[in-house]
């Protein structure tokens, strides 16, 4: 119960602005058409791109300004945790940046708090077409019948594999496992050679939790009900997913108490064969290691269905006390440009959200990203529920870690987390409903 109390506290902090309407949300976006052609203007762009993806975005901003000299964009990269605290405060104080980039699972929360604005008046000017996106990606920016964000990319959890380790174990390095039987066979062959092939990050709730999400969906389960008021992950599908994760340790295929960084280092040192993770961070990280022989493929199908957790970076417009038509036009000019040129963003690791970009010859030259893209039709996102990220990270994921560390049985861990999460979900429904 202490964990549940802590989760409620964190969620309460994250939702302070939801307790009322801190800004006037009656202001409307101006009509925009065509590119910006006014005097020099400087926009503020906030995001959490503090890793290797930051320099890639800054390069794209320079390329944009070279093509549109009148528009200068000042980018402020803030650690994600601080970003989600600072930008709502900036909106309330009237000092909001013009636009930002956030995770898809934070869009509904900030839409309910009214610190970002619906983009529906700009859909035509942005050139948005539903046919350019996978249905799950197109729908990821929709909340309560309005569009609140513009998807830039998708980063599905994928199977990164060490080709040299597989070959040393007598396995085909050009044929990574695609299903449960093949995956477990590979792990057993590795174990027979004293190699624990899949280091499950049991003490890293974030890393192991997203693997659970993928497995839950593969088993045919759902995280929450349609309204987002009740947790469902403790049902049979969730129990089978967590028990399979636990079997990796029980069968000696994984150490019992490693972190995500432990698994990453072991992979780089040819000590394990497989990593499950997102391409945004891993592709660039692994590419920096000299002589590391690796590749990536879609996650193996462990359950009856194909599925993989995915996140997405999404552009949003911050609410202003009054919208300047010139500034909005300049933002739209940039967003339209970067969506057309998001092949440049793929160099940071993610897969571009717009499907036509994936057909470009330049994308095929990005070997790892193109291999990740082979599985995007099976990606799943968190439901569009305000406060969902706090429920996942402060209640569900720690419970998964407890079970994998042997502190509690999988079914009991999920039952406890279901009760705590459902209480918080009901509280969030009330809180964010009042905010609207």
mmCIF file of C-alpha atoms in Angstrom, residues 144-290:
data_model
loop_
_atom_site.group_PDB
_atom_site.id
_atom_site.type_symbol
_atom_site.label_atom_id
_atom_site.label_comp_id
_atom_site.label_asym_id
_atom_site.label_seq_id
_atom_site.Cartn_x
_atom_site.Cartn_y
_atom_site.Cartn_z
ATOM 1 C CA UNK A 144 -12.401 13.449 -27.223
ATOM 2 C CA UNK A 145 -13.032 13.875 -30.924
ATOM 3 C CA UNK A 146 -10.319 16.470 -31.501
ATOM 4 C CA UNK A 147 -6.747 16.307 -32.801
ATOM 5 C CA UNK A 148 -4.227 17.510 -30.221
ATOM 6 C CA UNK A 149 -0.910 16.351 -31.659
ATOM 7 C CA UNK A 150 0.959 15.565 -34.851
ATOM 8 C CA UNK A 151 2.885 12.236 -34.863
ATOM 9 C CA UNK A 152 6.526 12.563 -35.876
ATOM 10 C CA UNK A 153 7.721 8.989 -35.435
ATOM 11 C CA UNK A 154 7.155 5.552 -33.926
ATOM 12 C CA UNK A 155 9.639 3.523 -31.899
ATOM 13 C CA UNK A 156 8.403 -0.031 -31.383
ATOM 14 C CA UNK A 157 10.185 -2.353 -29.004
ATOM 15 C CA UNK A 158 12.219 -4.659 -31.221
ATOM 16 C CA UNK A 159 14.577 -7.627 -30.962
ATOM 17 C CA UNK A 160 18.210 -6.566 -31.061
ATOM 18 C CA UNK A 161 20.483 -9.562 -31.530
ATOM 19 C CA UNK A 162 24.211 -10.163 -31.325
ATOM 20 C CA UNK A 163 25.129 -12.066 -34.470
ATOM 21 C CA UNK A 164 28.533 -13.182 -33.211
ATOM 22 C CA UNK A 165 27.093 -14.757 -30.037
ATOM 23 C CA UNK A 166 24.435 -16.600 -32.035
ATOM 24 C CA UNK A 167 26.992 -17.936 -34.472
ATOM 25 C CA UNK A 168 29.257 -19.107 -31.658
ATOM 26 C CA UNK A 169 26.309 -21.075 -30.242
ATOM 27 C CA UNK A 170 25.737 -22.793 -33.570
ATOM 28 C CA UNK A 171 22.673 -20.683 -34.416
ATOM 29 C CA UNK A 172 22.029 -18.937 -37.720
ATOM 30 C CA UNK A 173 22.959 -15.246 -37.270
ATOM 31 C CA UNK A 174 20.922 -14.359 -40.359
ATOM 32 C CA UNK A 175 17.699 -15.933 -39.059
ATOM 33 C CA UNK A 176 16.677 -14.380 -35.720
ATOM 34 C CA UNK A 177 13.854 -16.182 -33.883
ATOM 35 C CA UNK A 178 10.359 -15.123 -34.883
ATOM 36 C CA UNK A 179 8.163 -17.136 -32.502
ATOM 37 C CA UNK A 180 8.140 -18.667 -29.035
ATOM 38 C CA UNK A 181 9.458 -22.084 -30.063
ATOM 39 C CA UNK A 182 12.376 -20.599 -31.986
ATOM 40 C CA UNK A 183 13.156 -18.101 -29.242
ATOM 41 C CA UNK A 184 13.136 -20.646 -26.445
ATOM 42 C CA UNK A 185 15.187 -23.060 -28.573
ATOM 43 C CA UNK A 186 17.813 -20.361 -29.130
ATOM 44 C CA UNK A 187 17.890 -19.507 -25.421
ATOM 45 C CA UNK A 188 18.309 -23.174 -24.476
ATOM 46 C CA UNK A 189 21.126 -23.665 -27.000
ATOM 47 C CA UNK A 190 22.847 -20.617 -25.546
ATOM 48 C CA UNK A 191 22.338 -21.884 -21.986
ATOM 49 C CA UNK A 192 23.949 -25.217 -22.926
ATOM 50 C CA UNK A 193 27.040 -23.171 -23.774
ATOM 51 C CA UNK A 194 26.866 -21.301 -20.454
ATOM 52 C CA UNK A 195 25.446 -18.137 -22.063
ATOM 53 C CA UNK A 196 22.380 -16.499 -20.564
ATOM 54 C CA UNK A 197 20.967 -15.149 -23.804
ATOM 55 C CA UNK A 198 18.281 -12.731 -22.597
ATOM 56 C CA UNK A 199 19.216 -10.528 -19.641
ATOM 57 C CA UNK A 200 15.818 -9.520 -18.303
ATOM 58 C CA UNK A 201 16.104 -6.131 -16.516
ATOM 59 C CA UNK A 202 14.110 -7.130 -13.439
ATOM 60 C CA UNK A 203 15.448 -4.210 -11.373
ATOM 61 C CA UNK A 204 14.664 -1.733 -14.155
ATOM 62 C CA UNK A 205 10.843 -1.412 -14.082
ATOM 63 C CA UNK A 206 10.677 0.827 -17.156
ATOM 64 C CA UNK A 207 12.666 -1.539 -19.340
ATOM 65 C CA UNK A 208 10.977 -4.737 -18.240
ATOM 66 C CA UNK A 209 7.511 -3.136 -18.065
ATOM 67 C CA UNK A 210 7.287 -2.336 -21.734
ATOM 68 C CA UNK A 211 8.251 -5.909 -22.517
ATOM 69 C CA UNK A 212 5.320 -6.966 -20.332
ATOM 70 C CA UNK A 213 3.004 -4.643 -22.270
ATOM 71 C CA UNK A 214 4.039 -6.280 -25.551
ATOM 72 C CA UNK A 215 3.530 -9.762 -24.113
ATOM 73 C CA UNK A 216 0.159 -8.856 -22.600
ATOM 74 C CA UNK A 217 -1.115 -7.744 -25.998
ATOM 75 C CA UNK A 218 0.407 -10.820 -27.626
ATOM 76 C CA UNK A 219 -1.539 -12.962 -25.157
ATOM 77 C CA UNK A 220 -4.758 -11.204 -26.198
ATOM 78 C CA UNK A 221 -5.138 -8.987 -23.140
ATOM 79 C CA UNK A 222 -5.683 -5.277 -22.587
ATOM 80 C CA UNK A 223 -4.191 -2.892 -20.060
ATOM 81 C CA UNK A 224 -7.408 -0.976 -19.287
ATOM 82 C CA UNK A 225 -11.079 -0.838 -20.187
ATOM 83 C CA UNK A 226 -12.324 1.442 -22.976
ATOM 84 C CA UNK A 227 -13.072 4.375 -20.661
ATOM 85 C CA UNK A 228 -9.771 4.094 -18.830
ATOM 86 C CA UNK A 229 -11.429 3.673 -15.444
ATOM 87 C CA UNK A 230 -10.476 0.073 -14.647
ATOM 88 C CA UNK A 231 -7.227 -1.904 -14.925
ATOM 89 C CA UNK A 232 -7.412 -5.236 -16.787
ATOM 90 C CA UNK A 233 -3.762 -6.288 -16.764
ATOM 91 C CA UNK A 234 -4.321 -8.677 -13.834
ATOM 92 C CA UNK A 235 -6.514 -10.990 -15.891
ATOM 93 C CA UNK A 236 -5.382 -14.300 -17.378
ATOM 94 C CA UNK A 237 -3.486 -12.773 -20.327
ATOM 95 C CA UNK A 238 -1.435 -10.571 -18.019
ATOM 96 C CA UNK A 239 -0.642 -13.460 -15.692
ATOM 97 C CA UNK A 240 0.554 -15.599 -18.611
ATOM 98 C CA UNK A 241 2.690 -12.721 -19.896
ATOM 99 C CA UNK A 242 4.369 -12.182 -16.531
ATOM 100 C CA UNK A 243 4.821 -15.902 -15.948
ATOM 101 C CA UNK A 244 6.612 -16.188 -19.290
ATOM 102 C CA UNK A 245 8.932 -13.351 -18.305
ATOM 103 C CA UNK A 246 9.552 -15.112 -15.002
ATOM 104 C CA UNK A 247 10.351 -18.348 -16.868
ATOM 105 C CA UNK A 248 13.348 -16.642 -18.481
ATOM 106 C CA UNK A 249 14.925 -16.441 -15.037
ATOM 107 C CA UNK A 250 13.589 -19.764 -13.755
ATOM 108 C CA UNK A 251 15.007 -21.635 -16.762
ATOM 109 C CA UNK A 252 18.416 -20.039 -16.414
ATOM 110 C CA UNK A 253 18.070 -18.075 -19.637
ATOM 111 C CA UNK A 254 18.496 -14.776 -17.769
ATOM 112 C CA UNK A 255 20.273 -13.664 -14.585
ATOM 113 C CA UNK A 256 17.875 -12.877 -11.769
ATOM 114 C CA UNK A 257 18.778 -9.333 -10.746
ATOM 115 C CA UNK A 258 20.129 -7.219 -13.590
ATOM 116 C CA UNK A 259 19.290 -3.744 -14.821
ATOM 117 C CA UNK A 260 18.808 -2.470 -18.340
ATOM 118 C CA UNK A 261 22.310 -0.998 -18.312
ATOM 119 C CA UNK A 262 23.733 -4.371 -17.214
ATOM 120 C CA UNK A 263 22.031 -6.064 -20.159
ATOM 121 C CA UNK A 264 23.231 -3.359 -22.539
ATOM 122 C CA UNK A 265 26.863 -3.666 -21.440
ATOM 123 C CA UNK A 266 26.740 -7.468 -21.632
ATOM 124 C CA UNK A 267 25.355 -7.277 -25.172
ATOM 125 C CA UNK A 268 28.164 -4.966 -26.235
ATOM 126 C CA UNK A 269 30.710 -7.352 -24.722
ATOM 127 C CA UNK A 270 29.317 -10.460 -26.473
ATOM 128 C CA UNK A 271 27.980 -11.876 -23.197
ATOM 129 C CA UNK A 272 24.357 -12.183 -24.235
ATOM 130 C CA UNK A 273 22.432 -12.519 -27.476
ATOM 131 C CA UNK A 274 19.174 -10.571 -27.208
ATOM 132 C CA UNK A 275 17.889 -7.164 -26.107
ATOM 133 C CA UNK A 276 14.269 -6.038 -26.230
ATOM 134 C CA UNK A 277 14.070 -2.282 -26.564
ATOM 135 C CA UNK A 278 13.183 0.783 -28.568
ATOM 136 C CA UNK A 279 15.205 1.812 -31.615
ATOM 137 C CA UNK A 280 15.426 5.479 -30.683
ATOM 138 C CA UNK A 281 18.139 4.913 -28.099
ATOM 139 C CA UNK A 282 19.600 1.541 -29.000
ATOM 140 C CA UNK A 283 20.353 2.009 -32.691
ATOM 141 C CA UNK A 284 22.660 4.961 -32.182
ATOM 142 C CA UNK A 285 24.121 3.525 -28.991
ATOM 143 C CA UNK A 286 25.056 0.170 -30.504
ATOM 144 C CA UNK A 287 26.302 1.747 -33.731
ATOM 145 C CA UNK A 288 29.002 3.544 -31.750
ATOM 146 C CA UNK A 289 30.581 0.273 -30.565
ATOM 147 C CA UNK A 290 33.463 -0.694 -32.824
#
